[in-house]
Coordinates of C-alpha atoms in Angstrom, one line a residue:
Chain A
E1467 CA 2.5 -7.9 19.0
T1468 CA 5.2 -6.2 16.9
G1469 CA 4.4 -4.5 13.6
V1470 CA 6.4 -4.6 10.4
T1471 CA 9.9 -3.3 10.8
Q1472 CA 12.2 -2.3 7.9
S1473 CA 15.9 -1.5 7.8
P1474 CA 17.7 0.7 7.1
T1475 CA 15.4 3.7 7.3
H1476 CA 17.5 5.8 4.9
L1477 CA 20.1 4.9 2.4
I1478 CA 22.2 6.7 -0.2
K1479 CA 23.7 4.7 -3.0
T1480 CA 25.6 5.5 -6.2
R1481 CA 24.2 4.7 -9.6
G1482 CA 25.3 1.2 -10.7
Q1483 CA 25.7 -0.1 -7.1
Q1484 CA 23.6 -2.9 -5.5
V1485 CA 21.4 -2.6 -2.4
T1486 CA 19.7 -4.9 0.0
L1487 CA 16.7 -3.8 2.0
R1488 CA 15.3 -5.9 4.9
C1489 CA 11.9 -6.5 6.4
S1490 CA 10.6 -8.3 9.5
S1491 CA 7.0 -9.2 9.1
Q1492 CA 4.4 -8.8 11.8
S1493 CA 4.0 -11.7 14.2
G1494 CA 1.7 -14.3 12.8
H1495 CA 1.9 -13.1 9.2
N1496 CA 3.1 -15.5 6.5
T1497 CA 3.1 -13.3 3.4
V1498 CA 5.4 -10.4 2.5
S1499 CA 4.9 -7.9 -0.3
W1500 CA 7.2 -5.1 -1.5
Y1501 CA 6.1 -1.8 -3.0
Q1502 CA 7.9 1.1 -4.5
Q1503 CA 6.5 4.6 -3.8
A1504 CA 7.9 7.5 -5.8
L1505 CA 7.5 11.0 -4.4
G1506 CA 3.9 12.2 -4.7
Q1507 CA 2.6 8.9 -6.1
G1508 CA 0.8 5.8 -4.8
P1509 CA 2.8 2.6 -4.0
Q1510 CA 3.5 0.3 -6.9
F1511 CA 3.6 -3.5 -6.4
I1512 CA 7.0 -5.1 -6.9
F1513 CA 6.4 -8.7 -5.8
Q1514 CA 5.0 -10.9 -3.1
Y1515 CA 6.3 -13.9 -1.3
Y1516 CA 4.3 -16.7 0.3
R1517 CA 6.0 -19.6 2.1
E1518 CA 9.4 -18.6 0.7
E1519 CA 8.3 -18.6 -2.9
E1520 CA 7.5 -15.6 -5.2
N1521 CA 3.7 -15.8 -6.0
G1522 CA 3.2 -12.5 -7.9
R1523 CA 5.3 -9.9 -9.6
G1524 CA 4.5 -6.4 -10.8
N1525 CA 6.0 -4.6 -13.8
F1526 CA 9.6 -4.4 -12.5
P1527 CA 12.8 -5.6 -14.2
P1528 CA 14.7 -8.7 -13.1
R1529 CA 17.3 -6.6 -11.4
F1530 CA 14.7 -6.3 -8.6
S1531 CA 14.8 -9.6 -6.7
G1532 CA 13.8 -10.9 -3.3
L1533 CA 13.9 -13.6 -0.8
Q1534 CA 11.6 -14.8 2.0
F1535 CA 13.1 -16.7 4.9
P1536 CA 11.6 -19.5 7.1
N1537 CA 10.7 -17.0 9.8
Y1538 CA 8.8 -15.0 7.1
S1539 CA 11.2 -12.1 7.1
S1540 CA 12.3 -10.8 3.7
E1541 CA 14.9 -9.0 1.6
L1542 CA 14.6 -6.9 -1.5
N1543 CA 17.7 -6.7 -3.6
V1544 CA 18.2 -4.2 -6.4
N1545 CA 21.1 -4.5 -8.8
A1546 CA 22.6 -1.9 -11.1
L1547 CA 20.9 1.0 -9.4
E1548 CA 19.4 3.7 -11.6
L1549 CA 18.5 7.3 -10.6
D1550 CA 14.8 6.4 -11.1
D1551 CA 15.1 3.8 -8.4
S1552 CA 15.1 6.6 -5.8
A1553 CA 11.9 6.1 -3.8
L1554 CA 10.4 4.9 -0.6
Y1555 CA 10.4 1.1 -0.5
L1556 CA 7.6 -0.3 1.6
C1557 CA 7.3 -3.8 2.9
A1558 CA 3.8 -5.1 3.8
S1559 CA 3.0 -8.3 5.6
S1560 CA -0.3 -10.2 5.8
L1561 CA -1.8 -13.5 6.8
S1562 CA -2.9 -15.6 3.8
G1563 CA -4.7 -18.9 3.8
R1564 CA -7.4 -20.8 2.0
G1565 CA -7.4 -18.3 -0.9
T1566 CA -8.1 -15.3 1.2
N1567 CA -5.8 -12.5 2.3
Y1568 CA -6.8 -10.9 5.6
G1569 CA -5.3 -7.5 5.1
Y1570 CA -1.9 -5.9 4.9
T1571 CA 0.2 -4.1 7.5
F1572 CA 2.9 -1.8 6.1
G1573 CA 6.2 -0.8 7.6
S1574 CA 7.5 2.7 7.6
G1575 CA 9.7 2.1 4.6
T1576 CA 13.3 2.6 3.5
R1577 CA 14.0 5.9 1.8
L1578 CA 16.5 5.1 -1.0
T1579 CA 18.3 7.9 -2.8
V1580 CA 20.5 7.0 -5.8
V1581 CA 23.0 9.7 -6.8
Chain B
Q1320 CA -2.7 1.3 -17.1
Q1321 CA -4.1 2.6 -13.9
Q1322 CA -6.7 0.2 -12.5
V1323 CA -7.8 2.4 -9.7
K1324 CA -8.6 6.0 -10.3
Q1325 CA -8.8 8.4 -7.3
S1326 CA -10.1 11.9 -7.1
P1327 CA -9.6 14.7 -6.1
Q1328 CA -5.9 15.0 -6.0
S1329 CA -6.1 17.3 -3.1
L1330 CA -8.8 19.0 -0.9
I1331 CA -9.0 21.5 1.8
V1332 CA -11.7 21.3 4.5
Q1333 CA -12.5 23.3 7.6
K1334 CA -12.4 21.7 11.0
G1335 CA -15.7 19.9 11.6
G1336 CA -16.4 19.6 7.9
I1337 CA -16.8 16.5 5.8
S1338 CA -14.0 15.2 3.5
I1339 CA -15.1 13.0 0.6
I1340 CA -12.7 11.1 -1.6
N1341 CA -13.8 9.0 -4.6
C1342 CA -12.3 6.0 -6.4
A1343 CA -13.3 3.9 -9.4
Y1344 CA -12.0 0.6 -10.5
E1345 CA -12.0 -1.5 -13.6
N1346 CA -11.3 -5.1 -12.6
T1347 CA -14.4 -6.9 -11.5
A1348 CA -12.3 -9.6 -9.9
F1349 CA -11.3 -7.2 -7.1
D1350 CA -12.9 -8.3 -3.8
Y1351 CA -11.1 -6.2 -1.2
F1352 CA -11.2 -2.4 -1.0
P1353 CA -9.1 -0.8 1.7
W1354 CA -8.3 2.8 2.5
Y1355 CA -4.9 3.9 3.8
Q1356 CA -3.8 7.0 5.6
Q1357 CA -0.2 8.1 5.1
F1358 CA 1.7 10.8 7.0
P1359 CA 5.0 12.2 5.6
G1360 CA 7.9 9.8 6.1
K1361 CA 5.7 7.0 7.2
G1362 CA 4.2 3.9 5.6
P1363 CA 0.5 3.7 4.8
A1364 CA -1.7 2.7 7.7
L1365 CA -5.0 0.8 7.2
L1366 CA -8.0 3.0 8.0
I1367 CA -11.0 0.9 7.0
A1368 CA -11.7 -1.7 4.4
I1369 CA -14.8 -3.2 2.7
R1370 CA -15.7 -6.3 0.7
P1371 CA -18.1 -6.1 -2.2
D1372 CA -20.9 -7.9 -0.4
V1373 CA -21.8 -4.8 1.7
S1374 CA -22.7 -1.3 0.5
E1375 CA -21.5 0.7 3.5
K1376 CA -19.1 0.3 6.4
K1377 CA -18.6 2.8 9.2
E1378 CA -15.8 2.9 11.8
G1379 CA -15.9 6.0 14.0
R1380 CA -15.7 9.1 11.8
F1381 CA -14.8 7.1 8.7
T1382 CA -17.3 5.6 6.3
I1383 CA -16.8 3.7 3.1
S1384 CA -19.7 3.7 0.6
F1385 CA -19.5 1.0 -2.1
N1386 CA -21.4 0.8 -5.4
K1387 CA -20.7 -2.5 -7.0
S1388 CA -22.7 -1.9 -10.2
A1389 CA -20.9 1.4 -10.8
K1390 CA -17.5 0.0 -9.7
Q1391 CA -17.0 3.0 -7.4
F1392 CA -16.3 3.4 -3.8
S1393 CA -15.7 6.5 -1.6
L1394 CA -14.4 7.5 1.8
H1395 CA -16.2 10.0 4.0
I1396 CA -14.4 11.6 6.9
M1397 CA -16.9 13.2 9.2
D1398 CA -16.1 16.0 11.7
S1399 CA -12.7 16.4 10.1
Q1400 CA -9.9 17.3 12.5
P1401 CA -6.5 18.9 12.0
G1402 CA -4.9 15.5 12.9
D1403 CA -6.6 14.1 9.8
S1404 CA -4.4 16.1 7.6
A1405 CA -2.6 13.4 5.6
T1406 CA -2.5 11.7 2.2
Y1407 CA -5.3 9.1 1.7
F1408 CA -5.0 6.2 -0.7
C1409 CA -7.7 3.9 -1.9
A1410 CA -6.7 0.5 -3.1
A1411 CA -8.2 -2.7 -4.5
A1412 CA -7.1 -6.3 -4.5
T1413 CA -8.1 -9.8 -5.3
S1414 CA -7.8 -12.6 -2.8
W1415 CA -4.1 -13.4 -2.5
G1416 CA -3.3 -10.6 -4.9
K1417 CA -1.4 -7.4 -5.0
L1418 CA -2.8 -4.1 -3.8
Q1419 CA -3.5 -1.7 -6.7
F1420 CA -3.4 1.8 -5.3
G1421 CA -5.0 5.0 -6.4
A1422 CA -2.8 8.1 -6.9
G1423 CA -3.6 9.5 -3.5
T1424 CA -5.5 12.6 -2.1
Q1425 CA -3.8 15.1 0.0
V1426 CA -6.2 16.3 2.7
V1427 CA -5.6 19.5 4.6
V1428 CA -7.9 20.4 7.5
T1429 CA -7.8 24.0 8.5
P1430 CA -8.4 25.1 12.1

């Protein structure tokens, strides 16, 4: 059984650019969530996808967008990058069904630096 | 608005000692309370989790105590080891919902 894998592991972008981060969910999981973790802080929820549809969103602007594919993998896209977007971006997958979530498995994250 | 408040921010414990981390929450709709361990450069890893229908759960050296009326829960790490040195996060969620994390506690276990 593979865990959650994220790519790339590190990325440096210039302010104003766009970035795409990728996530492969754990085998058997159908839900993917994305979190932003600034240095020294707890992860903050960006959004969640279930069966290819967004079903929850945190307090992030529309320039943060995502996709979930039929194989339950996911992408996080960030447009018009700002310096404050520098953070560790975490993907978490879970198995959801019948109104219950059975726990989340996190990937190791993508460290994004905006200069 | 921080829905999960965690304390202390950091703690130092001697090898063999007990580490205690406390969390408090506001939203009574939360029904899942996990604790995560995170090492530098890695994602959070689930340690142990509890649902509000039980008051305590133990897995190895890790115990969660849950007080539903006080809306508080805590993590006890017994017989702390240097390998336990990490940042610990409490979190809370509703079914289907996002995880709300605490701010984290950096634990250092001295030899």
